[in-house]
């Protein structure tokens, strides 16, 4: 069995990706240290970064690590506070607190012989630490993006990013403008619609949204997180069925998405102003869940303006590009994030990102920096699971157990995948987001590790049941078995075998009837 031999791994970030990476690599025998500049673990879910009313896009069954489900007492769509409690219970259950160095910022990562040097600043001052490997789990939601608008510095009210709008009293009784139309914007507008004097949503284009629940009480993420639905998204590698759906059967696929889009708008009772310009899968990279916004809109508590802010002409005035003037005490920009890697030495940063696009094989590994990995930069509709499988993949690579293509071939694959991502999700040009392409990506990682892709015993449950993290709960043990005895095939009844069985039974029955007829 391969051993980590006490080699040290420095992990940057103690959010969803950093915590699971620490657990996986610790269990593989590495000495791990996790650094986070905040005073609490949790990443984007810490109290200092969560606005009032924030909930998950996923139900608790799909927004979880494979071996650590939410308690039944949690809401079906957990609140930010419940996510924090969940992550704290993960740290406690698996004994991760001893590896966390909170209130400690990594300010420089430099490559040295056989590893990296990390310059960190924390309660003990500035220190230089050596590691054999480094994993960046700093997240893609690193630096708030606020547009530079004329007169902003002279605005008489409050301008801030949605991640900074954490004080409920900020909007109470005030005139509020929220900029954007993604989930964060709709969440902030919904809270303001309930508590503010007035609320206006200013946005350039509407995005597709899901209700929290389907008729009958089924969580809405169940219709997206399965292999069947995912086959209607065009992946860069396709099965025979997918080649049909995105080739000769494209009209069928188009009808499927038109029907799905209309059905979701009907369930939300979405106003005309919030209708996306095109049906799914267009805009899938901005898909979110926000029942509360549409409820407030129906009550007339939110005014919707499809426009942009052109200037802040003075006082509390806000001038829109269309010529309309509004007054506001608070303007909240839910306008996304910049992905910063300022702590990487310049030569590393230039290798990792070229012209704004991440250059990561399998969204994890820079081809020419085999001791440096990134977890969480293949962000998906089930972040815990995609981060967890990625951590296993990277740990297996650090152990020297993963057969990788040549460097040139990895670069060619990165270029090919980047071109595809630019076509299917043009709003995320940086290349860090996989969104709904969850099962395809995980399948690739599993194949690389020599592990079974099919996680159930028959094609019906494999393709039509919800793609739950619990399917991978035994992954650590599976990897140990592969090391000790080699890969073992799982029992799996495919569609072909099922059809073959039905055909055989039909033929047997036909022969039986024929024989009985002759006997009579």
CSV table of N, CA and C in Angstrom, one decimal, residues 136 140 341 344 348 351-354 357-367 369 372-378 393 410-411 413-415 417-418 421 430-432 441:
chain,number,residue,atom,x,y,z
A,136,UNK,N,-5.0,24.8,-2.9
A,136,UNK,CA,-5.7,26.1,-2.9
A,136,UNK,C,-7.2,25.8,-2.8
A,140,UNK,N,-14.1,30.5,-5.2
A,140,UNK,CA,-14.2,31.3,-6.4
A,140,UNK,C,-15.0,32.6,-6.0
A,341,UNK,N,-6.1,35.5,-6.9
A,341,UNK,CA,-5.1,34.6,-6.4
A,341,UNK,C,-3.8,35.4,-6.0
A,344,UNK,N,-0.5,33.9,-4.6
A,344,UNK,CA,0.5,33.1,-5.4
A,344,UNK,C,1.6,34.0,-6.0
A,348,UNK,N,3.8,31.6,-10.4
A,348,UNK,CA,2.8,30.6,-10.3
A,348,UNK,C,1.4,31.1,-10.8
A,351,UNK,N,1.1,30.8,-14.5
A,351,UNK,CA,0.9,29.5,-14.9
A,351,UNK,C,-0.5,29.0,-14.7
A,352,UNK,N,-1.1,29.3,-13.6
A,352,UNK,CA,-2.4,28.8,-13.2
A,352,UNK,C,-3.5,29.5,-14.0
A,353,UNK,N,-3.3,30.8,-14.3
A,353,UNK,CA,-4.4,31.5,-15.0
A,353,UNK,C,-3.8,32.3,-16.1
A,354,UNK,N,-4.3,32.1,-17.3
A,354,UNK,CA,-3.9,32.7,-18.5
A,354,UNK,C,-5.0,33.5,-19.1
A,357,UNK,N,-8.4,33.0,-17.5
A,357,UNK,CA,-9.0,31.6,-17.5
A,357,UNK,C,-8.1,30.7,-16.7
A,358,UNK,N,-8.7,29.9,-15.8
A,358,UNK,CA,-7.9,28.9,-15.1
A,358,UNK,C,-7.4,27.8,-16.0
A,359,UNK,N,-6.2,27.4,-15.8
A,359,UNK,CA,-5.6,26.4,-16.6
A,359,UNK,C,-5.3,25.1,-15.7
A,360,UNK,N,-6.4,24.4,-15.5
A,360,UNK,CA,-6.4,23.3,-14.5
A,360,UNK,C,-6.9,22.0,-15.2
A,361,UNK,N,-6.1,21.0,-15.2
A,361,UNK,CA,-6.6,19.7,-15.7
A,361,UNK,C,-7.6,19.1,-14.7
A,362,UNK,N,-8.7,18.7,-15.3
A,362,UNK,CA,-9.8,18.2,-14.5
A,362,UNK,C,-10.3,19.3,-13.5
A,363,UNK,N,-10.0,20.6,-13.7
A,363,UNK,CA,-10.3,21.7,-12.8
A,363,UNK,C,-9.6,21.5,-11.5
A,364,UNK,N,-8.5,20.8,-11.5
A,364,UNK,CA,-7.8,20.6,-10.2
A,364,UNK,C,-6.3,20.9,-10.3
A,365,UNK,N,-5.6,20.4,-11.4
A,365,UNK,CA,-4.2,20.4,-11.4
A,365,UNK,C,-3.6,21.2,-12.5
A,366,UNK,N,-2.7,22.2,-12.2
A,366,UNK,CA,-1.9,22.8,-13.2
A,366,UNK,C,-0.9,21.8,-13.8
A,367,UNK,N,-0.9,21.5,-15.1
A,367,UNK,CA,0.0,20.5,-15.6
A,367,UNK,C,1.4,20.5,-15.3
A,369,UNK,N,2.7,22.0,-12.6
A,369,UNK,CA,3.0,22.2,-11.2
A,369,UNK,C,2.3,21.0,-10.4
A,372,UNK,N,1.0,21.3,-6.8
A,372,UNK,CA,0.0,22.3,-6.4
A,372,UNK,C,-1.4,21.9,-7.0
A,373,UNK,N,-2.4,21.9,-6.1
A,373,UNK,CA,-3.7,21.5,-6.5
A,373,UNK,C,-4.7,22.6,-6.2
A,374,UNK,N,-5.9,22.5,-6.8
A,374,UNK,CA,-7.0,23.4,-6.6
A,374,UNK,C,-8.3,22.6,-6.4
A,375,UNK,N,-8.9,22.8,-5.2
A,375,UNK,CA,-10.2,22.1,-5.0
A,375,UNK,C,-11.3,23.2,-4.8
A,376,UNK,N,-12.4,22.9,-5.5
A,376,UNK,CA,-13.5,23.9,-5.5
A,376,UNK,C,-13.5,24.8,-6.7
A,377,UNK,N,-12.6,24.6,-7.6
A,377,UNK,CA,-12.5,25.4,-8.9
A,377,UNK,C,-13.2,24.6,-10.0
A,378,UNK,N,-13.9,23.6,-9.7
A,378,UNK,CA,-14.8,22.9,-10.6
A,378,UNK,C,-16.2,23.0,-9.9
A,393,UNK,N,-9.2,12.5,-5.7
A,393,UNK,CA,-8.4,12.5,-7.0
A,393,UNK,C,-7.1,13.1,-6.7
A,410,UNK,N,-2.4,17.2,-21.4
A,410,UNK,CA,-3.3,17.9,-20.4
A,410,UNK,C,-3.6,19.3,-20.8
A,411,UNK,N,-2.6,20.0,-21.4
A,411,UNK,CA,-2.9,21.3,-21.9
A,411,UNK,C,-3.9,21.3,-23.0
A,413,UNK,N,-6.3,19.2,-23.5
A,413,UNK,CA,-7.6,18.9,-22.9
A,413,UNK,C,-8.2,20.1,-22.2
A,414,UNK,N,-7.3,20.9,-21.5
A,414,UNK,CA,-7.8,22.1,-20.9
A,414,UNK,C,-8.3,23.1,-21.9
A,415,UNK,N,-7.6,23.2,-23.0
A,415,UNK,CA,-8.1,24.1,-24.1
A,415,UNK,C,-9.4,23.7,-24.7
A,417,UNK,N,-11.7,21.7,-23.2
A,417,UNK,CA,-12.8,21.9,-22.2
A,417,UNK,C,-13.1,23.4,-22.1
A,418,UNK,N,-12.1,24.2,-22.1
A,418,UNK,CA,-12.4,25.7,-22.0
A,418,UNK,C,-13.2,26.2,-23.1
A,421,UNK,N,-16.8,25.1,-22.4
A,421,UNK,CA,-17.4,25.9,-21.4
A,421,UNK,C,-17.8,27.3,-21.8
A,430,UNK,N,-14.4,32.4,-16.9
A,430,UNK,CA,-13.1,32.1,-16.2
A,430,UNK,C,-12.8,30.6,-16.2
A,431,UNK,N,-13.8,29.8,-16.5
A,431,UNK,CA,-13.6,28.3,-16.6
A,431,UNK,C,-13.6,27.6,-15.3
A,432,UNK,N,-14.0,28.2,-14.2
A,432,UNK,CA,-14.0,27.5,-12.9
A,432,UNK,C,-15.4,26.8,-12.5
A,441,UNK,N,-18.6,15.1,-14.8
A,441,UNK,CA,-17.3,15.4,-14.2
A,441,UNK,C,-16.8,14.4,-13.2
